[in-house]
XYZ file of C-alpha atoms in Angstrom:
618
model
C 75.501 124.728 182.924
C 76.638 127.711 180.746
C 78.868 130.157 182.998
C 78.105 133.416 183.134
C 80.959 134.848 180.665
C 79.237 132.440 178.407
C 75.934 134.199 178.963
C 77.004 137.470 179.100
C 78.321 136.979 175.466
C 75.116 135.268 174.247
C 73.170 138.272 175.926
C 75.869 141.249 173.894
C 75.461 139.008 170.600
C 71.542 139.285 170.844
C 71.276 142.829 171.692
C 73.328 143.608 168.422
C 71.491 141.188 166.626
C 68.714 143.258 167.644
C 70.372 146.303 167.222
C 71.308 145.613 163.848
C 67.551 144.077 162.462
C 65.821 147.400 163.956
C 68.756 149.664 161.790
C 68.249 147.845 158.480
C 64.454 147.548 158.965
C 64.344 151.183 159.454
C 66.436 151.862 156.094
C 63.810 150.182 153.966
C 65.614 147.739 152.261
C 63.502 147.396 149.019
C 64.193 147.362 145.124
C 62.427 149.144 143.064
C 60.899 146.180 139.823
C 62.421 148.641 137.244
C 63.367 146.957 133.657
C 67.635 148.286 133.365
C 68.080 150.678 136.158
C 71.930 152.295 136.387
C 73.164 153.537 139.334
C 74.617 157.107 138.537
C 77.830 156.349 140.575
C 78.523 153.250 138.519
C 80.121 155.304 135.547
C 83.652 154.699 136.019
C 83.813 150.947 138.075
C 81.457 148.083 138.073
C 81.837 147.915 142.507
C 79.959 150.189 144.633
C 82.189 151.629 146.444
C 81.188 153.049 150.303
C 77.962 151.349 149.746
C 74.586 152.217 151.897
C 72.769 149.040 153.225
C 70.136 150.026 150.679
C 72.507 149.659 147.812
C 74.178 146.739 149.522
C 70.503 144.725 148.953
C 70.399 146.121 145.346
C 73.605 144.354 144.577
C 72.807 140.998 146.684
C 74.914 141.037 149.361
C 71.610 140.688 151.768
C 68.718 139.106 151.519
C 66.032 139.212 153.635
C 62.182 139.619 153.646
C 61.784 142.676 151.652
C 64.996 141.714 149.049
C 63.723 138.455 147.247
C 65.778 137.046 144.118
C 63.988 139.343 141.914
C 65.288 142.199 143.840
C 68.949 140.757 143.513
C 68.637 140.432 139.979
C 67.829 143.692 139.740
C 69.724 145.173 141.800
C 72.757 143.273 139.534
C 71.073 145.103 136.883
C 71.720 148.341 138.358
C 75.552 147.978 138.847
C 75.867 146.353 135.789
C 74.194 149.552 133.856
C 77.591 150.053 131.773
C 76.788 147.000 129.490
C 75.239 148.414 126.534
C 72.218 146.980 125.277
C 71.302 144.249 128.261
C 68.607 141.845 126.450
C 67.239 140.527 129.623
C 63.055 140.655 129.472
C 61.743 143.088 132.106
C 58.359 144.014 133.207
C 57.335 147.672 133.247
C 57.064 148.288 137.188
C 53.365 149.288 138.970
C 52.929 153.045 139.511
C 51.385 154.672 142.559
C 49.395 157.403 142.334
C 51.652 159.656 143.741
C 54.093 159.161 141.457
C 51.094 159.686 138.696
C 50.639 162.817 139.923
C 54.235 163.799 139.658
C 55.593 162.473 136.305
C 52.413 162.748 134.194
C 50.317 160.536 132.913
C 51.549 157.083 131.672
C 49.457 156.343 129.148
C 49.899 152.812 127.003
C 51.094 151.558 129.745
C 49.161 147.742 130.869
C 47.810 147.861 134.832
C 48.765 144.094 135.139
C 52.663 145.339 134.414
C 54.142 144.832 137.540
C 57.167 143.373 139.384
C 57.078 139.600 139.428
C 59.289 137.213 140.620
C 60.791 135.011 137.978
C 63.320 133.149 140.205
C 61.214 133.387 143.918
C 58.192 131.758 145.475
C 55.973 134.154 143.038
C 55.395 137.246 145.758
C 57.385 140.318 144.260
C 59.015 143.562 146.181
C 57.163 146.458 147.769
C 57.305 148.961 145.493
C 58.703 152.278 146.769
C 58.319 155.419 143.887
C 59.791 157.877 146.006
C 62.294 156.548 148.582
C 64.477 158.683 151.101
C 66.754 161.121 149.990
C 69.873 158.818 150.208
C 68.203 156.690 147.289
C 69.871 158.205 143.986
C 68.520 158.434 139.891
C 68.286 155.943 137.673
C 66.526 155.111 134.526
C 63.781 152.859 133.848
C 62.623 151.397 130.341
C 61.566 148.892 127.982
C 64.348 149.554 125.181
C 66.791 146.602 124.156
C 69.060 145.802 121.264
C 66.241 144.019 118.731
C 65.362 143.569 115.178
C 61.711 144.719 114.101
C 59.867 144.209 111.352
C 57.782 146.472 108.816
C 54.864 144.134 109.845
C 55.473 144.578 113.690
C 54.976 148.021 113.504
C 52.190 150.681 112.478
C 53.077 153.282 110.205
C 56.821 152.500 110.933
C 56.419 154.181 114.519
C 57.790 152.778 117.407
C 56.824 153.174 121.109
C 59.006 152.878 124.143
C 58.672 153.691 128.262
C 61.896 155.814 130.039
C 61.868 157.561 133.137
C 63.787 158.712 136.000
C 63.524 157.121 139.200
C 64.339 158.744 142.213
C 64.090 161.790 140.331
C 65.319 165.318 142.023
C 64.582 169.101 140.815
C 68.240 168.971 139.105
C 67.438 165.477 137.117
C 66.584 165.503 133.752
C 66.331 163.280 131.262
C 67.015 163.249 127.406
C 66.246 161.073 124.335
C 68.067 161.253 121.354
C 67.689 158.986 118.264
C 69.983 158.423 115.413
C 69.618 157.083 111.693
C 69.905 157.579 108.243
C 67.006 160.274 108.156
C 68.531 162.395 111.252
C 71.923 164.606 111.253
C 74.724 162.949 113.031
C 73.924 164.507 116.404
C 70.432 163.259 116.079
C 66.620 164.570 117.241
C 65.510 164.692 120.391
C 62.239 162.723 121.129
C 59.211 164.685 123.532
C 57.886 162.218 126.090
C 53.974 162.043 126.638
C 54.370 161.088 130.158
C 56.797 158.043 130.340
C 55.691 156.800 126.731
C 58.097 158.149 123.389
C 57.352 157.107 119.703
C 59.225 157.945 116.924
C 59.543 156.759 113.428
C 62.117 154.246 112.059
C 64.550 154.255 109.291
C 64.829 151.242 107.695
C 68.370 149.446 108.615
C 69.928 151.088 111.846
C 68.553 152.947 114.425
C 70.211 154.359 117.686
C 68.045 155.717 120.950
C 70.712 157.250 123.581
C 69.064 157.863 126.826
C 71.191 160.425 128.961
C 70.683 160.999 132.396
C 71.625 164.462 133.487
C 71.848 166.594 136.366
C 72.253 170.433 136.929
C 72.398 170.065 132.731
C 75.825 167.300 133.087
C 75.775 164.311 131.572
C 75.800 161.676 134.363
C 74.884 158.536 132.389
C 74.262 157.688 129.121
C 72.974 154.270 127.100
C 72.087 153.426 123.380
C 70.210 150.640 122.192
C 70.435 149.650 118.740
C 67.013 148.753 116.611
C 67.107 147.454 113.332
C 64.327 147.738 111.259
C 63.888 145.481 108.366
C 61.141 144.818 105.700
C 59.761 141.373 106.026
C 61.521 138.926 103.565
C 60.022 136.445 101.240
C 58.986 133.277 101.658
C 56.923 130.385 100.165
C 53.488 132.403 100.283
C 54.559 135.814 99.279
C 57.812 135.356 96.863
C 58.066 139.286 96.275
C 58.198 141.365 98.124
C 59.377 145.355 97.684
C 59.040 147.501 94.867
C 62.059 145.536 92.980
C 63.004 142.472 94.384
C 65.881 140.797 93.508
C 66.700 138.317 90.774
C 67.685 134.855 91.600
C 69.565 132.211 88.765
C 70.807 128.494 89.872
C 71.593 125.842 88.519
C 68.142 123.713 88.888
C 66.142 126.960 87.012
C 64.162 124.590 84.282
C 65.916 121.394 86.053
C 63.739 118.593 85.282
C 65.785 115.770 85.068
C 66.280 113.300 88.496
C 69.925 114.059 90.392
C 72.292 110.588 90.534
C 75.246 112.906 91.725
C 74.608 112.599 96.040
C 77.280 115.188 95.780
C 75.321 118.025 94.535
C 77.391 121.258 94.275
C 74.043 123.799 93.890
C 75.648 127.148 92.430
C 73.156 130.473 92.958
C 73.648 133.987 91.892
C 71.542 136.697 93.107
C 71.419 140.714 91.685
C 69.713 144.017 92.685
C 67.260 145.356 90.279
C 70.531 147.769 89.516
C 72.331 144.928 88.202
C 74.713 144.689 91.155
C 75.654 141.099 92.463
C 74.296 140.309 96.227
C 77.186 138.911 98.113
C 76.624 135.534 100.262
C 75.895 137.111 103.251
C 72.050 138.375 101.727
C 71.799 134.528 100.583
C 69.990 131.986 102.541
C 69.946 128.637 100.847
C 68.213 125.866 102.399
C 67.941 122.393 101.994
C 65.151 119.988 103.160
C 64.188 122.532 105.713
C 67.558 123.142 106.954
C 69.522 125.855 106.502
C 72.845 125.654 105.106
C 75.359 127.493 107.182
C 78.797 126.454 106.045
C 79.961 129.660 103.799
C 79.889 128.923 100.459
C 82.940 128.716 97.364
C 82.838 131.190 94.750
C 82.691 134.669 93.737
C 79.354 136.518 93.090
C 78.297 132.918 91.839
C 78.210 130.726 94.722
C 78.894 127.335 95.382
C 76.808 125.185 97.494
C 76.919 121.463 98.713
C 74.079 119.276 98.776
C 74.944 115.731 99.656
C 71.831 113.562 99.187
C 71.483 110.427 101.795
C 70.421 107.360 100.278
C 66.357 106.899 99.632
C 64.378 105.682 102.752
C 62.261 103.462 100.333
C 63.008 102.739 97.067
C 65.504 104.013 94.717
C 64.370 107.649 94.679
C 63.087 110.339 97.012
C 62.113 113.892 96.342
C 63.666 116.457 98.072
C 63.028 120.661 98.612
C 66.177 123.117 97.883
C 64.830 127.117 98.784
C 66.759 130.344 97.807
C 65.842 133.896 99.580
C 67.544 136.838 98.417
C 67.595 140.425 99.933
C 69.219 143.673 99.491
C 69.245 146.578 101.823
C 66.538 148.162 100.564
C 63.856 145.953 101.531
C 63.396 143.825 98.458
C 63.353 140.191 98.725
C 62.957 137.046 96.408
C 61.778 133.642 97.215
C 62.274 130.387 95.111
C 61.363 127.112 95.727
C 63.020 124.193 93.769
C 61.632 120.033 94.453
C 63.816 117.546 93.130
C 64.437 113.720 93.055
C 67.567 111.843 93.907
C 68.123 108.966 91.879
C 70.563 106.708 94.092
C 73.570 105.063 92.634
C 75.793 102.862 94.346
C 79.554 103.931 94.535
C 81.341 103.563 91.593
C 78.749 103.314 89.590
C 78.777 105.369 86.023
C 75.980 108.541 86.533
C 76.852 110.702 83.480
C 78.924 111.801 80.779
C 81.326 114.734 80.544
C 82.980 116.415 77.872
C 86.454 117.977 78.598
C 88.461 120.810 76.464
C 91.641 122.653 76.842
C 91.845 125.847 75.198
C 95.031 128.353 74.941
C 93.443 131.600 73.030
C 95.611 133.269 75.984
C 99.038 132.345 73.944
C 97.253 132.805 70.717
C 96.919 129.068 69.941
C 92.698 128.626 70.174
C 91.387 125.582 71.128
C 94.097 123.397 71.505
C 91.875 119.944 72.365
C 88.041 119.531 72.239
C 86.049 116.828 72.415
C 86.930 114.275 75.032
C 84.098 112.537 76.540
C 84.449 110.633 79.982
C 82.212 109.021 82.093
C 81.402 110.144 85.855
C 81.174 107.726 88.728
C 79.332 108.153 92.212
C 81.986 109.960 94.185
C 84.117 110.810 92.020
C 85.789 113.788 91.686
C 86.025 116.436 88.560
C 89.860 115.809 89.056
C 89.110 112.115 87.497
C 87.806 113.401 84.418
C 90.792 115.522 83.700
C 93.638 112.799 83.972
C 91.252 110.779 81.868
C 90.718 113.490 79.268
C 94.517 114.162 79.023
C 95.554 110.428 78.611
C 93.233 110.493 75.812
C 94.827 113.661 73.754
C 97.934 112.642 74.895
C 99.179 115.057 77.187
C 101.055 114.437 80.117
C 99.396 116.373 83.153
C 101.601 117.611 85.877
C 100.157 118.172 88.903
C 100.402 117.881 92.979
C 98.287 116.670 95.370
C 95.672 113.232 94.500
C 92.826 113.058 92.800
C 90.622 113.333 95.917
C 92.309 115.486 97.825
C 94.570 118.939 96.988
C 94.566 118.116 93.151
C 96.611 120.729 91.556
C 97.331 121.267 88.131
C 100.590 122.602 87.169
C 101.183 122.332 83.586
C 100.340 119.961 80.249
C 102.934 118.595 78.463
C 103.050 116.620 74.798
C 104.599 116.881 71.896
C 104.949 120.600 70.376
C 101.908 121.696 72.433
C 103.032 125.205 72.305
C 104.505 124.997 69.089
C 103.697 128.812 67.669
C 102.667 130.275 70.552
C 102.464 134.365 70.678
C 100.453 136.494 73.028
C 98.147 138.782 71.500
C 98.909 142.052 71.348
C 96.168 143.761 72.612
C 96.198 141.278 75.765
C 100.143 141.978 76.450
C 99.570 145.827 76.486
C 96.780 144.819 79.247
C 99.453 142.533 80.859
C 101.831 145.584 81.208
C 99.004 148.599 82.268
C 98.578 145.416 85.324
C 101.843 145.612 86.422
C 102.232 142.174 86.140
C 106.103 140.587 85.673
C 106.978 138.794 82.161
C 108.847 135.924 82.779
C 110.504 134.839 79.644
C 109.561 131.263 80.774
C 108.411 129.082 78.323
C 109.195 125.957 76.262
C 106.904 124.531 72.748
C 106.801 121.258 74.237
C 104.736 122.183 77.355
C 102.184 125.156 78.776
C 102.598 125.333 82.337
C 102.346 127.852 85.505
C 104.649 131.078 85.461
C 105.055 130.323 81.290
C 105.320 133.610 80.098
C 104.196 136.054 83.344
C 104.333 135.608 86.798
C 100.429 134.946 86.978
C 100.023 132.335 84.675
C 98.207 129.182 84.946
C 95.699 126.634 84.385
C 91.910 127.189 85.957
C 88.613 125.122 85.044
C 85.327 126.255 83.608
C 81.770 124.571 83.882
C 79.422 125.075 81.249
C 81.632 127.808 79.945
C 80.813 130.802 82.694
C 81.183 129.087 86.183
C 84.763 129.894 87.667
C 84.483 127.199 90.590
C 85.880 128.552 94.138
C 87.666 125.288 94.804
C 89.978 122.592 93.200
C 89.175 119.956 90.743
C 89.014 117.563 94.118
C 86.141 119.375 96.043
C 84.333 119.340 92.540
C 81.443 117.012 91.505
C 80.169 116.997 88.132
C 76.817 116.281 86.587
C 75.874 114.242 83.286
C 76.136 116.474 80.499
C 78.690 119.081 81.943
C 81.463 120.450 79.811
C 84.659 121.021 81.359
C 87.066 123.576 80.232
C 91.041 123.796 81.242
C 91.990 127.480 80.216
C 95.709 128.491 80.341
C 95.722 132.279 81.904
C 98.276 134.927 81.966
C 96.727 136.710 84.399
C 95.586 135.192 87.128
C 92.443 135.122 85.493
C 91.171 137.980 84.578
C 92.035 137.795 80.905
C 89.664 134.561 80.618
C 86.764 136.842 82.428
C 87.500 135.584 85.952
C 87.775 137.958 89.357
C 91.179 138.658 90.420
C 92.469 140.302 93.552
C 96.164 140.802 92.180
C 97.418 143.272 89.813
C 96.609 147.192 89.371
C 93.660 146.528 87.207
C 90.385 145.526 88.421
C 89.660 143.954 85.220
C 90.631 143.361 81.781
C 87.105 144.294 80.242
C 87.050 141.433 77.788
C 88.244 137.841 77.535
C 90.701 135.792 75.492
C 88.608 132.506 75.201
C 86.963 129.857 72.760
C 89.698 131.523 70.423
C 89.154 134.674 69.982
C 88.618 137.680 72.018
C 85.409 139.716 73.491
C 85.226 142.562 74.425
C 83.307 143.440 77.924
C 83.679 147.476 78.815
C 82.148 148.966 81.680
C 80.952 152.241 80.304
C 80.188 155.325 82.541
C 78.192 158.508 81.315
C 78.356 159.915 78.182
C 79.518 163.248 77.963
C 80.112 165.993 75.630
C 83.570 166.235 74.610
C 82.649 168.952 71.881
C 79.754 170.787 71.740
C 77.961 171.460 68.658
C 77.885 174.428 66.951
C 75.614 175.955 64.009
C 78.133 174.942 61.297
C 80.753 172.245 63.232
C 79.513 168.706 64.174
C 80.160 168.212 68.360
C 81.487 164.853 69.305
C 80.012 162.978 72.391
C 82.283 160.518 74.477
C 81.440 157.601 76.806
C 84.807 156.232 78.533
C 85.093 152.863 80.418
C 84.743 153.317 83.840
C 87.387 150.387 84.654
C 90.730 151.750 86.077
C 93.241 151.527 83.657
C 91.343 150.926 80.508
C 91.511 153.132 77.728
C 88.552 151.967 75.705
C 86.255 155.470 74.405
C 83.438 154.963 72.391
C 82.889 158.305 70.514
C 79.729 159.769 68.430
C 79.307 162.909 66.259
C 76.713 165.299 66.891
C 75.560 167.061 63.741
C 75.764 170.418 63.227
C 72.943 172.805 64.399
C 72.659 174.948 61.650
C 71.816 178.646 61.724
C 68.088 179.505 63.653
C 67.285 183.017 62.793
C 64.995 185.530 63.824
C 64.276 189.248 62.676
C 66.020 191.686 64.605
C 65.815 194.599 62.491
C 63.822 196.153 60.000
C 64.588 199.911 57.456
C 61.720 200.324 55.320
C 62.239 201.508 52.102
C 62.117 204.620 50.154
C 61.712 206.211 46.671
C 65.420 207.274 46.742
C 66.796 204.347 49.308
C 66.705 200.816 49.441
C 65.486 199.011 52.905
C 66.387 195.986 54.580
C 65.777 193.202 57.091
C 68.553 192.386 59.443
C 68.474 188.840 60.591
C 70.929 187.316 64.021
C 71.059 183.755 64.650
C 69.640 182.839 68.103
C 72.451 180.434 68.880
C 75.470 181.981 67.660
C 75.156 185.494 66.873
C 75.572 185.449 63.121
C 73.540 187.733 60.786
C 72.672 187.778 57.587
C 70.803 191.016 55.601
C 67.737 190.976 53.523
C 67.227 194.192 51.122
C 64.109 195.707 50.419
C 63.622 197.407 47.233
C 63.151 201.233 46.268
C 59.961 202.697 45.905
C 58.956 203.735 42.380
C 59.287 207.899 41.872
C 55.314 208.285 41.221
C 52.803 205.935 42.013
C 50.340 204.109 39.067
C 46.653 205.483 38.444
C 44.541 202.496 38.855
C 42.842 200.903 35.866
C 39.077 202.026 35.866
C 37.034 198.780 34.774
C 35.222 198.890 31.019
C 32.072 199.888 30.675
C 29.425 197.007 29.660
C 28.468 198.155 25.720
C 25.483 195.388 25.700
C 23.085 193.551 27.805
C 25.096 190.216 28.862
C 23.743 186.864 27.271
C 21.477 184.819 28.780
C 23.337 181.426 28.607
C 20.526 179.318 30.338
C 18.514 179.115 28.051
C 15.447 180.101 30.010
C 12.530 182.039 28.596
C-alpha cells in the first residue's frame, strides 16, 4: 500500500501534468507547411534564444499531436534560414480564404499544393495563416539554387512564389534580381499576388529576397539560377548561332586501334578562334564519362584503355566529344571504333623518330629512325631505341615506364658548329631569360646555353604532349620528334608559363624559322594627304615583340571645286578661282578679254537659180 506522501506526490505530479497540457494546448502549437521559412530573430545565432513554446515545437524540442516530423523539419528549416540557398524540395503550403482576402490573389498556384508529411504516418499540420500576435515574419517560397534550361522555360521567363507569413502593417517585402542585363544594385520585381516572373540572362542570375520592417532590413536571402542553353547531343549536334569547332585525333580515323592504351587528344575553339579550355569539354567513352582531368594545353590529352574483346578478337566501341562556350553554342561528335586486341608484347606499329636542333642553328641533326611499338609499351622505348641506332648516348633519369626523363644526347661532335640564331637570341634576351655559357660540341643537354634549355617531344609535328615519354603510348605510323629548346619551349611553338614574354611569335623548327605574329588593328600612322603618300601600321599584339607590318597609302591628289568666278571685260581679263576640298589649295583659271566692238553677222547668199532636181523625177 502506497503511503500517503507517496500519493500526495503522485496527486501534485498530475495536476501539473495537467496544468502544463491545458497551457501548451492553449498556445497552439502548430507549424505553418511553408517551403524555407527564417525566423527574423535568427540573424546573428543559429539558437533561439528565450524561446516561446511555439517556437520551441518549430525547432523540435516537442512533439506532440499537432507537431508531427514534418513540422520539425520545418521548423529546423526556420532556424536554419542563414544557409543560403537550402535545396531541400518543399511544397507550396494550402491557403485559407482569409488569408486570400488579405494578400491578393495567388494565382498559378496548384489547389492540391499542400503540407504533406514526407517522414510521418501521411496526415500533415493544421494550417494556421494568421496565428497570435507572439508568432513573428517569415518568408515563404519556392526559390532554390538550380540550373535551368532554355527549353525549361517560355520566352526565357521565370516564375516563382514569396510571401510573408505572419505578416504585420510594418512588414514588407522586397525582390531584387541581379545579372548581366541589370545594374549592380539590380531591379526590383512587382508581385501579382504571391507569384513574380522575370526574365533570365543567360549564365548567372541572383534573386535576393529581403524581409523588412518599419523600411529595415531584417533578413535577407539570394538564390542563385543559372540559365544555360541546352547543349548538343547525338540528335541535334548544333546547336546556337555558332557552335564550336571540334578536331581529334580519330577525325577521318578509319583504321582498327591495336594500342589498348589509347591517348585520344581533342581541341575545341569558339567561332572567334579562341581555344575552349577542358573544363567546356566532356569526352566520353562507351557511355561513360571521363572525369580524370586531362594532360595538355589547349590540346588535350585523354586516356582510353580498351579491355580485351568479349568475343573474338575485335569489338567496336563509341568515343563522344561535346563542346560549349558561354554563349550558348554547343557541338556534338560522335566517333565508333574497333579495338583490334594484341597480346602484350606483341609488335602493333611502326614509328619513326627524329631529333632536330634548328634552336642552336644545327637543323635536323637525325631523321629517319624507324622502331617498332609493342602492346604496353611506352613512347620512352622508342627513344632509347632510336638513339642506339644514330649512335647517341641518351642521358636520362627515371625508367622507361615510369618518370623517364631526358636530360641530354651525347655522341661524337654532336654540337660541333653550333650558334644560336640571331634573331632567336635577341628574343632570348627581351624574355629575360639567363645565358649560361654552358655548353660542350660533344653533347646537347639541359641548361646548354640558357637557363631554360632542354629536350621536349613532338607527335605528328604539332602535339606538345602534357606528360613524359612514360605516360605516352604511340600509334602505328606516328612520328616522334626530340627538339632541343632554349626556352622552355616557346621558341619551338610550345606554351610557356616562365619568362616576360608570352610568346616568341614564330618557331625555330624542321630547320629553319617561321614566323607566327599576332597582329592587332591596323591603324594610321600617317595620314594621307593630296600630294604625300600616308603609311598604315598593324603592330603585333604579343608583349614584347617588335614585329610592324607597314603599308603606304597613296596620295589623294587635289579634288577641286569652283569657288569663284570674275567675268570678263573688253578692257579686263576674268577668271575662275578654284580651292581644293581637302586641303585648301587653289589654283586660278583666266578668262579672256572681250573684243572692243562686236562682229556684224554674216547675212546668208541669196539663191541666183532654181536648185536642181537630183531625183530624177519628172
Amino acid at each position: 500500500m502506497k503511503s500517503k506522501k507517496t500519493l500526495l506526490i503522485i496527486a501534485i505530479l498530475t495536476l501539473l501534468a495537467a496544468f502544463g497540457a491545458v497551457s501548451v494546448s492553449g498556445l497552439e502549437m502548430v507549424q505553418p507547411a511553408n517551403p524555407i521559412a527564417f525566423h527574423s530573430d535568427s540573424i546573428e545565432t543559429d539558437e533561439i534564444k528565450d524561446a516561446s513554446p511555439q517556437d520551441k515545437a518549430q525547432s523540435g524540442d516537442r512533439k506532440d499531436s499537432t507537431s508531427d516530423k514534418k513540422g520539425d523539419q520545418e521548423g529546423k528549416a526556420k532556424k536554419d534560414g542563414k544557409n543560403q540557398g537550402n535545396e531541400s524540395e518543399y511544397t507550396e503550403p494550402e491557403v485559407s480564404e482569409d488569408q486570400k482576402d488579405q494578400d491578393g490573389d495567388i494565382d498559378g498556384l496548384n489547389e492540391n499544393d499542400e503540407a504533406s508529411d514526407d517522414e510521418g504516418d501521411g496526415e500533415t499540420a493544421e494550417e494556421t495563416p494568421f496565428p497570435g500576435d507572439n508568432e513573428e515574419a517569415s518568408i515563404a517560397t519556392d526559390l532554390r539554387n538550380q540550373t535551368i534550361t532554355v527549353k525549361q522555360l517560355k520566352e526565357d521567363t521565370f516564375g516563382f512564389y514569396a510571401y510573408i507569413i505572419n505578416p504585420d502593417k510594418e512588414t514588407t517585402l522586397k525582390v531584387k534580381i541581379r545579372n548581366d542585363e541589370t545594374s549592380l544594385n539590380g531591379r526590383t520585381l512587382k508581385a501579382d499576388g504571391k507569384n513574380f516572373k522575370t526574365k533570365l540572362a543567360m549564365q548567372a542570375n541572383y534573386i535576393t529576397l529581403y524581409l523588412k520592417k518599419n523600411n529595415e532590413i531584417v533578413y535577407q536571402i539570394t538564390y542563385k539560377i543559372d540559365y544555360i542553353s541546352d547543349k548538343a547531343d547525338e540528335d541535334n549536334q548544333e546547336i546556337g548561332e555558332h557552335p564550336p569547332t571540334i578536331k581529334t585525333n580519330l577525325d577521318g580515323r578509319t583504321k582498327n586501334i591495336k594500342n589498348r592504351n589509347f591517348i585520344f587528344t581533342v581541341s575545341a575553339k569558339t567561332y572567334r578562334d579562341e581555344y575552349l579550355t577542358y573544363d567546356s569539354i566532356r569526352v566520353s567513352f562507351d557511355g561513360k564519362t571521363i572525369k580524370t582531368t586531362p594532360t595538355g594545353m589547349n590540346t588535350y590529352e585523354y586516356d582510353l584503355y580498351f579491355d580485351n574483346p568479349r568475343i573474338g578478337d575485335t569489338e567496336k566501341h563509341k568515343v563522344t566529344v561535346l563542346a560549349w562556350d558561354n554563349e550558348g553554342n554547343s557541338r556534338f561528335k560522335a566517333y565508333t571504333v574497333t579495338y583490334e586486341y594484341s597480346n602484350e608484347g606483341d609488335v602493333i606499329g611502326t614509328v619513326t623518330v627524329n631529333v632536330d636542333a634548328t634552336t642552336i642553328g644545327l637543323g635536323m641533326v637525325a631523321t629517319g629512325a624507324k622502331y617498332e611499338i609493342k602492346q604496353d609499351e611506352p613512347a620512352a622505348a622508342a627513344v632509347i631505341a632510336a638513339m642506339e641506332e644514330y649512335g647517341f648516348t641518351p642521358n636520362y633519369s627515371g625508367s622507361v615506364k615510369t618518370g623517364f626523363y631526358l636530360r641530354g644526347l651525347s655522341g661524337g661532335y654532336i654540337a660541333n658548329g653550333a650558334k644560336i640564331p640571331s634573331t632567336l637570341k635577341e628574343k632570348i634576351k627581351d624574355d629575360g631569360l639567363n645565358m649560361t655559357g654552358q655548353h660542350n660540341k660533344n653533347r646537347i643537354a639541359e641548361f646548354d646555353y640558357t637557363e631554360g634549355s632542354g629536350w621536349m617531344y613532338t607527335v605528328d609535328g604539332s602535339l606538345y604532349p602534357g606528360r613524359g615519354l612514360s605516360s605516352y603510348y604511340l600509334e602505328d605510323g606516328d612520328v616522334l620528334t626530340l627538339r632541343f629548346t632554349l626556352a622552355y619551349g616557346k621558341d619551338l611553338g610550345a606554351h610557356s608559363g616562365k619568362g616576360l614574354l608570352s610568346s616568341y611569335c614564330g618557331k625555330w623548327i624542321n630547320g629553319k624559322y617561321t614566323p607566327s605574329h599576332t597582329m592587332g588593328k591596323i591603324i594610321i600612322a600617317k595620314e594621307a594627304t593630296c600630294t604625300e603618300d600616308g603609311v598604315k601600321e598593324n603592330h603585333c599584339k604579343v608583349k614584347g615583340c617588335r614585329e610592324v607590318i607597314t603599308e603606304t597609302i597613296k596620295a589623294l591628289g587635289h579634288d577641286f571645286m569652283e569657288t569663284s568666278r570674275t567675268e570678263a571685260t573688253t578692257e579686263h581679263e576674268g577668271e575662275i578661282v578654284y580651292t581644293c576640298k581637302r586641303c585648301g589649295e587653289t589654283k586660278t583659271e583666266v578668262i579672256p578679254k572681250k573684243p572692243d566692238t562686236p562682229e556684224e553677222p554674216t547675212k546668208p547668199t541669196e539663191p541666183t537659180a532654181e536648185p536642181t532636181d537630183t531625183n530624177g523625177d519628172d
